Short mmCIF file of C-alpha atoms in Angstrom, two decimals:
data_model
loop_
_atom_site.label_atom_id
_atom_site.label_comp_id
_atom_site.label_asym_id
_atom_site.label_seq_id
_atom_site.Cartn_x
_atom_site.Cartn_y
_atom_site.Cartn_z
CA UNK A 6 -16.99 -19.40 47.02
CA UNK A 7 -17.45 -17.22 49.61
CA UNK A 8 -19.09 -19.63 51.80
CA UNK A 9 -16.25 -21.07 52.54
CA UNK A 10 -13.77 -18.37 53.39
CA UNK A 11 -12.02 -17.92 56.58
CA UNK A 12 -12.66 -16.32 59.37
CA UNK A 13 -9.32 -14.40 58.78
CA UNK A 14 -10.51 -13.32 55.52
CA UNK A 15 -13.80 -12.30 56.00
CA UNK A 16 -12.30 -9.30 58.30
CA UNK A 17 -10.46 -7.99 55.21
CA UNK A 18 -13.94 -6.47 54.02
CA UNK A 19 -14.32 -4.93 58.02
CA UNK A 20 -12.44 -2.11 56.46
CA UNK A 21 -15.39 -0.75 54.32
CA UNK A 22 -18.09 -1.87 56.58
CA UNK A 23 -16.36 0.10 59.60
CA UNK A 24 -16.23 3.09 56.88
CA UNK A 25 -19.58 3.24 56.41
CA UNK A 26 -21.00 2.86 59.27
CA UNK A 27 -19.09 5.67 60.96
CA UNK A 28 -20.00 7.47 57.90
CA UNK A 29 -23.57 6.97 58.42
CA UNK A 30 -23.19 7.77 62.09
CA UNK A 31 -21.67 10.55 62.63
CA UNK A 32 -21.55 12.27 58.98
CA UNK A 33 -17.65 12.15 58.42
CA UNK A 34 -15.32 9.23 58.80
CA UNK A 35 -13.36 9.92 62.23
CA UNK A 36 -9.68 8.13 61.60
CA UNK A 37 -9.04 8.53 65.91
CA UNK A 38 -12.22 6.17 66.74
CA UNK A 39 -11.44 2.20 66.67
CA UNK A 40 -14.00 0.30 66.67
CA UNK A 41 -14.15 -1.97 69.58
CA UNK A 42 -14.99 -5.90 69.43
CA UNK A 43 -18.41 -4.57 71.14
CA UNK A 44 -19.09 -2.51 67.93
CA UNK A 45 -18.58 0.61 70.15
CA UNK A 46 -16.05 3.66 69.04
CA UNK A 47 -13.21 4.68 71.80
CA UNK A 48 -10.88 7.58 70.63
CA UNK A 49 -8.63 7.28 73.48
CA UNK A 50 -4.87 6.81 73.11
CA UNK A 51 -4.47 3.92 75.29
CA UNK A 52 -6.79 1.56 75.85
CA UNK A 53 -7.61 -0.31 78.53
CA UNK A 54 -9.01 -3.35 76.54
CA UNK A 55 -8.75 -5.42 73.54
CA UNK A 56 -9.67 -4.02 70.04
CA UNK A 57 -9.89 -4.79 66.41
CA UNK A 58 -8.46 -2.45 63.95
CA UNK A 59 -10.65 -1.83 60.38
CA UNK A 60 -9.36 -4.89 59.78
CA UNK A 61 -9.78 -7.91 62.32
CA UNK A 62 -6.41 -7.81 63.45
CA UNK A 63 -6.60 -7.98 67.86
CA UNK A 64 -4.81 -5.13 69.23
CA UNK A 65 -3.20 -5.59 72.87
CA UNK A 66 -4.52 -3.86 76.38
CA UNK A 67 -3.05 -1.37 76.43
CA UNK A 68 -1.50 -0.72 72.81
CA UNK A 69 -0.29 2.60 71.99
CA UNK A 70 -2.41 3.03 69.16
CA UNK A 71 -1.19 5.76 66.13
CA UNK A 72 -4.19 6.73 63.90
CA UNK A 73 -4.44 7.46 60.38
CA UNK A 74 -6.43 9.55 57.64
CA UNK A 75 -6.87 7.93 54.66
CA UNK A 76 -8.31 10.39 52.93
CA UNK A 77 -5.18 12.70 53.15
CA UNK A 78 -2.37 9.68 51.18
CA UNK A 79 -0.30 10.51 48.82
CA UNK A 80 1.60 8.66 46.32
CA UNK A 81 5.11 9.16 47.16
CA UNK A 82 5.88 7.56 44.07
CA UNK A 83 3.53 9.94 41.78
CA UNK A 84 0.72 10.64 40.28
CA UNK A 85 -1.52 7.44 40.03
CA UNK A 86 -2.19 5.89 36.39
CA UNK A 87 -6.15 4.82 36.37
CA UNK A 88 -6.51 1.87 33.53
CA UNK A 89 -9.77 0.10 33.05
CA UNK A 90 -10.99 1.83 36.33
CA UNK A 91 -7.93 0.37 38.79
CA UNK A 92 -5.08 2.84 39.80
CA UNK A 93 -2.00 1.96 38.93
CA UNK A 94 1.27 3.55 40.34
CA UNK A 95 3.24 5.57 37.32
CA UNK A 96 6.84 5.37 38.88
CA UNK A 97 8.06 4.93 35.54
CA UNK A 98 11.54 3.08 36.81
CA UNK A 99 9.36 -0.04 38.44
CA UNK A 100 7.96 -2.85 36.64
CA UNK A 101 5.79 -3.28 38.88
CA UNK A 102 2.47 -4.09 37.01
CA UNK A 103 -0.54 -4.74 39.15
CA UNK A 104 -2.77 -1.85 40.58
CA UNK A 105 -2.16 -0.11 44.06
CA UNK A 106 -5.87 1.08 44.99
CA UNK A 107 -8.17 -0.45 47.91
CA UNK A 108 -9.64 -3.49 46.67
CA UNK A 109 -5.79 -4.24 44.85
CA UNK A 110 -4.54 -4.24 49.09
CA UNK A 111 -7.48 -5.79 49.92
CA UNK A 112 -6.67 -9.04 48.21
CA UNK A 113 -3.18 -8.54 49.59
CA UNK A 114 -4.42 -8.78 53.04
CA UNK A 115 -6.21 -12.15 52.55
CA UNK A 116 -2.99 -13.11 50.32
CA UNK A 117 -1.48 -12.94 53.23
CA UNK A 118 -3.30 -15.47 55.23
CA UNK A 119 -3.42 -17.59 52.45
CA UNK A 120 0.31 -17.58 52.56
CA UNK A 121 0.21 -18.21 56.08
CA UNK A 122 -2.01 -21.29 55.91
CA UNK A 123 0.39 -23.11 54.01
CA UNK A 124 3.09 -22.14 55.99
CA UNK A 125 1.86 -22.76 59.83
CA UNK A 126 3.23 -19.34 60.69
CA UNK A 127 4.71 -16.33 59.27
CA UNK A 128 8.23 -17.36 59.09
CA UNK A 129 10.29 -20.75 58.60
CA UNK A 130 10.32 -22.99 61.10
CA UNK A 131 14.77 -22.10 61.93
CA UNK A 132 14.07 -18.40 61.57
CA UNK A 133 13.21 -18.40 65.35
CA UNK A 134 16.52 -19.92 66.72
CA UNK A 135 18.50 -16.87 65.39
CA UNK A 136 15.99 -13.88 66.17
CA UNK A 137 15.05 -13.28 69.55
CA UNK A 138 10.69 -12.17 68.95
CA UNK A 139 10.33 -12.53 72.07
CA UNK A 140 12.54 -10.88 74.06
CA UNK A 141 11.76 -8.23 71.19
CA UNK A 142 13.81 -8.34 67.44
CA UNK A 143 14.02 -5.30 65.32
CA UNK A 144 12.54 -6.31 62.29
CA UNK A 145 12.16 -4.73 58.44
CA UNK A 146 9.35 -5.77 55.96
CA UNK A 147 10.58 -4.90 52.62
CA UNK A 148 7.71 -3.87 50.02
CA UNK A 149 5.17 -4.29 53.19
CA UNK A 150 1.93 -2.98 51.61
CA UNK A 151 -0.81 -2.08 53.90
CA UNK A 152 1.30 -3.59 56.56
CA UNK A 153 -0.62 -7.08 57.11
CA UNK A 154 2.13 -8.93 57.85
CA UNK A 155 3.61 -6.61 60.42
CA UNK A 156 0.05 -6.16 61.88
CA UNK A 157 -0.31 -10.17 62.47
CA UNK A 158 3.46 -10.53 63.68
CA UNK A 159 3.03 -7.38 66.53
CA UNK A 160 -0.19 -9.15 67.50
CA UNK A 161 1.85 -12.30 68.00
CA UNK A 162 5.03 -10.47 69.26
CA UNK A 163 4.40 -7.18 71.36
CA UNK A 164 7.89 -6.95 72.69
CA UNK A 165 9.27 -6.62 68.79
CA UNK A 166 9.62 -3.50 66.72
CA UNK A 167 8.44 -2.69 63.33
CA UNK A 168 9.26 -1.03 60.10
CA UNK A 169 7.77 -1.78 56.78
CA UNK A 170 9.06 0.24 53.35
CA UNK A 171 7.67 0.31 50.50
CA UNK A 172 7.51 2.25 46.78
CA UNK A 173 4.54 3.53 46.75
CA UNK A 174 2.30 4.60 49.83
CA UNK A 175 -0.72 3.06 50.38
CA UNK A 176 -4.05 3.39 52.57
CA UNK A 177 -2.09 1.92 55.67
CA UNK A 178 -4.75 0.10 58.69
CA UNK A 179 -6.78 3.26 60.26
CA UNK A 180 -5.22 1.95 63.83
CA UNK A 181 -1.90 0.43 64.17
CA UNK A 182 0.31 0.08 67.48
CA UNK A 183 3.10 2.49 67.94
CA UNK A 184 5.65 0.33 67.71
CA UNK A 185 5.16 -0.48 63.19
CA UNK A 186 6.25 2.65 60.99
CA UNK A 187 5.42 2.85 57.19
CA UNK A 188 7.73 4.62 55.15
CA UNK A 189 8.70 4.74 51.47
CA UNK A 190 11.71 3.64 50.02
CA UNK A 191 12.86 1.94 46.69
CA UNK A 192 14.64 -1.40 47.18
CA UNK A 193 16.05 -1.05 43.49
CA UNK A 194 17.53 2.32 44.24
CA UNK A 195 19.41 2.11 48.56
CA UNK A 196 16.76 1.72 51.45
CA UNK A 197 17.19 4.94 53.77
CA UNK A 198 18.72 2.71 57.04
CA UNK A 199 22.02 2.13 58.27
CA UNK A 200 23.83 -0.95 57.50
CA UNK A 201 23.31 -3.54 60.42
CA UNK A 202 20.63 -2.19 61.95
CA UNK A 203 17.88 -5.12 62.07
CA UNK A 204 17.28 -8.65 63.19
CA UNK A 205 15.31 -9.78 60.74
CA UNK A 206 14.21 -8.74 57.00
CA UNK A 207 11.28 -9.93 55.41
CA UNK A 208 10.72 -9.40 52.00
CA UNK A 209 8.51 -11.38 49.97
CA UNK A 210 6.59 -11.36 46.43
CA UNK A 211 8.95 -8.99 43.98
CA UNK A 212 8.35 -11.55 41.39
CA UNK A 213 5.83 -9.13 39.55
CA UNK A 214 8.01 -5.87 40.88
CA UNK A 215 11.56 -6.69 40.02
CA UNK A 216 13.41 -7.03 36.42
CA UNK A 217 15.82 -9.73 36.51
CA UNK A 218 18.49 -7.65 36.69
CA UNK A 219 17.51 -6.09 39.65
CA UNK A 220 17.35 -9.28 41.88
CA UNK A 221 20.89 -9.09 42.69
CA UNK A 222 20.97 -5.49 44.47
CA UNK A 223 17.35 -5.76 45.61
CA UNK A 224 18.50 -9.28 47.58
CA UNK A 225 22.02 -7.20 48.70
CA UNK A 226 20.39 -4.42 50.39
CA UNK A 227 18.09 -6.73 52.71
CA UNK A 228 21.02 -8.27 53.32
CA UNK A 229 22.99 -5.16 54.13
CA UNK A 230 20.51 -3.52 56.40
CA UNK A 231 20.40 -6.73 58.55
CA UNK A 232 22.33 -6.58 61.53
CA UNK A 233 25.65 -9.47 61.34
CA UNK A 234 23.84 -12.61 62.72
CA UNK A 235 20.10 -10.93 61.64
CA UNK A 236 18.26 -13.63 59.22
CA UNK A 237 17.10 -12.42 55.99
CA UNK A 238 13.67 -14.36 54.60
CA UNK A 239 12.68 -13.82 50.66
CA UNK A 240 9.26 -15.73 49.58
CA UNK A 241 8.40 -15.73 46.08
CA UNK A 242 6.12 -17.51 43.74
CA UNK A 243 7.31 -20.09 41.51
CA UNK A 244 4.98 -20.33 37.79
CA UNK A 245 5.37 -24.18 36.81
CA UNK A 246 1.97 -24.55 36.23
CA UNK A 247 0.90 -28.17 35.56
CA UNK A 248 -2.44 -27.04 33.35
CA UNK A 249 -2.84 -30.00 30.69
CA UNK A 250 -6.61 -30.70 32.25
CA UNK A 251 -7.30 -27.24 31.37
CA UNK A 252 -6.71 -24.48 28.42
CA UNK A 253 -8.03 -21.41 29.58
CA UNK A 254 -5.75 -22.02 32.82
CA UNK A 255 -3.08 -22.73 30.69
CA UNK A 256 -3.06 -19.60 28.40
CA UNK A 257 -3.75 -17.29 31.10
CA UNK A 258 -0.31 -19.05 32.89
CA UNK A 259 1.18 -18.50 29.77
CA UNK A 260 -0.16 -15.12 29.36
CA UNK A 261 1.46 -13.90 32.97
CA UNK A 262 4.42 -15.05 31.78
CA UNK A 263 4.98 -13.68 28.59
CA UNK A 264 3.94 -10.44 30.44
CA UNK A 265 6.72 -10.65 32.64
CA UNK A 266 9.16 -11.48 29.99
CA UNK A 267 7.84 -8.76 28.15
CA UNK A 268 8.63 -6.15 30.84
CA UNK A 269 12.06 -7.66 31.58
CA UNK A 270 10.84 -9.87 35.04
CA UNK A 271 11.80 -13.34 36.15
CA UNK A 272 9.14 -16.03 36.57
CA UNK A 273 11.59 -18.63 37.49
CA UNK A 274 13.61 -16.43 40.21
CA UNK A 275 12.37 -18.72 43.42
CA UNK A 276 14.96 -21.72 42.93
CA UNK A 277 17.88 -18.91 42.56
CA UNK A 278 17.37 -17.64 45.95
CA UNK A 279 19.43 -19.20 48.22
CA UNK A 280 22.65 -18.80 45.61
CA UNK A 281 22.13 -15.46 45.56
CA UNK A 282 21.85 -15.41 49.40
CA UNK A 283 25.08 -16.97 49.73
CA UNK A 284 26.32 -14.89 46.89
CA UNK A 285 25.88 -11.82 49.22
CA UNK A 286 27.47 -13.08 52.35
CA UNK A 287 24.95 -15.47 53.88
CA UNK A 288 24.78 -18.78 55.39
CA UNK A 289 21.26 -20.45 54.02
CA UNK A 290 19.42 -21.89 57.78
CA UNK A 291 16.17 -23.37 55.76
CA UNK A 292 14.85 -23.77 52.90
CA UNK A 293 10.94 -24.43 52.39
CA UNK A 294 9.35 -24.79 49.11
CA UNK A 295 5.60 -25.90 49.02
CA UNK A 296 2.98 -26.59 45.99
CA UNK A 297 -0.28 -24.50 45.97
CA UNK A 298 -2.64 -27.21 45.51
CA UNK A 299 -6.21 -25.54 44.71
CA UNK A 300 -7.82 -28.76 44.57
CA UNK A 301 -8.16 -30.57 47.64
CA UNK A 302 -10.80 -28.01 49.29
CA UNK A 303 -8.29 -27.78 52.60
CA UNK A 304 -8.35 -24.40 53.73
CA UNK A 305 -5.50 -22.71 51.60
CA UNK A 306 -7.03 -24.32 49.10
CA UNK A 307 -9.87 -22.16 49.41
CA UNK A 308 -7.89 -19.20 50.36
CA UNK A 309 -6.06 -19.14 47.09
CA UNK A 310 -8.85 -19.72 45.23
CA UNK A 311 -10.46 -16.65 46.77
CA UNK A 312 -7.06 -15.00 45.83
CA UNK A 313 -6.76 -15.83 42.20
CA UNK A 314 -10.63 -14.86 41.75
CA UNK A 315 -8.97 -11.06 43.08
CA UNK A 316 -6.30 -11.28 41.22
CA UNK A 317 -7.36 -12.29 38.31
CA UNK A 318 -9.17 -8.96 38.05
CA UNK A 319 -6.25 -6.98 39.20
CA UNK A 320 -4.15 -8.62 36.00
CA UNK A 321 -6.81 -8.30 33.43
CA UNK A 322 -6.01 -4.18 32.78
CA UNK A 323 -2.59 -5.99 31.65
CA UNK A 324 -3.39 -9.37 30.88
CA UNK A 325 -6.33 -8.54 28.44
CA UNK A 326 -5.19 -6.84 25.64
CA UNK A 327 -2.46 -9.37 25.74
CA UNK A 328 -5.28 -11.96 25.22
CA UNK A 329 -6.60 -10.42 22.50
CA UNK A 330 -9.48 -9.28 25.08
CA UNK A 331 -10.68 -6.15 25.18
CA UNK A 332 -14.22 -5.91 26.19
CA UNK A 333 -15.13 -6.10 30.01
CA UNK A 334 -17.75 -8.77 29.06
CA UNK A 335 -15.03 -11.06 27.78
CA UNK A 336 -12.70 -11.46 30.11
CA UNK A 337 -15.34 -11.71 32.77
CA UNK A 338 -16.41 -14.67 30.95
CA UNK A 339 -12.88 -15.80 31.13
CA UNK A 340 -11.77 -15.49 34.44
CA UNK A 341 -14.78 -17.56 35.48
CA UNK A 342 -13.54 -19.95 33.14
CA UNK A 343 -10.20 -20.04 34.49
CA UNK A 344 -11.51 -20.19 38.17
CA UNK A 345 -13.60 -23.17 37.09
CA UNK A 346 -10.38 -24.84 35.93
CA UNK A 347 -8.12 -24.26 38.56
CA UNK A 348 -9.02 -26.64 40.65
CA UNK A 349 -8.70 -29.11 38.27
CA UNK A 350 -5.10 -28.49 37.55
CA UNK A 351 -3.58 -29.93 40.88
CA UNK A 352 -0.19 -27.72 42.17
CA UNK A 353 -0.73 -24.91 39.40
CA UNK A 354 2.27 -23.49 41.17
CA UNK A 355 5.25 -23.49 44.00
CA UNK A 356 5.94 -21.17 46.81
CA UNK A 357 9.52 -20.96 47.15
CA UNK A 358 10.96 -20.19 50.72
CA UNK A 359 14.57 -19.29 51.67
CA UNK A 360 15.95 -17.83 54.85
CA UNK A 361 19.48 -17.09 55.75
CA UNK A 362 21.63 -15.79 58.20
CA UNK A 363 24.12 -12.85 57.68
CA UNK A 364 27.40 -13.39 58.05
#
């Protein structure tokens, strides 16, 4: 599978490689150094040529860069809990059940490019009719993680500014443009922004994070911080798997759905997004639902298979006990069989995306 990975996904590994190289050459990891496209480092605050940050995003000429030291990062949500060698947040008020470690953050970067491949962009086509991306928009990414979506958007739209918010502070990119800021916040409570300040609010992949009774409030928060006339875009996986041809794929899918149910989550939230947006005072401007077909060997299929290989590892500390598989070797054999079966199952699941304008 690795030979089929796109350049975007291969760049994910640059973060770890560049750290190891700097440690070897300098004896320490200097967070102020930026790796250039020629492989040399430059610690100047302003750069006169394009640079590649530690995950492969191209930095613009003259872009003001802020450097981050990952060694000083601490979770804003409390003490980290380690389960089966993976780091999870310990925020007891949250239903989120995937890890928050560096391995998971790398997966989320790869997943970003998989979603972008399916939709051929970072937002729905109608959104640009309402949001002044090229003139300069103020944008918020709710549940931003390490900031992959914002980094990608910032490279495309140099006049925009970005605020990212997440309930757990994670290891950010070693270099970010100063027009990107990431802060702690919990969308199930109240985000630390005034009403009506963003032209575009982006929120996706909360299906494994929110309880069923938290969705309306969370979407209302996204709408609250959008300007009148601004746009909110939501995207979620919709778990309607077709696994008749492979029993272990079905077993895995049912285990995911059952685990979500046990945590009070809604695996079928995708089709409900337009209704909730309308109830929150918005006019839906576009709905675009797309099947994730991993059987056709397209670029998107290969990227999503890459993602599933890693998300199964992330899920297994929770899924393993549910499946009655406590031994690492047994879990490994099961995951390998699921990955072999996914290309046989056609349209395994869907992504549901909706964009709406705040009235």
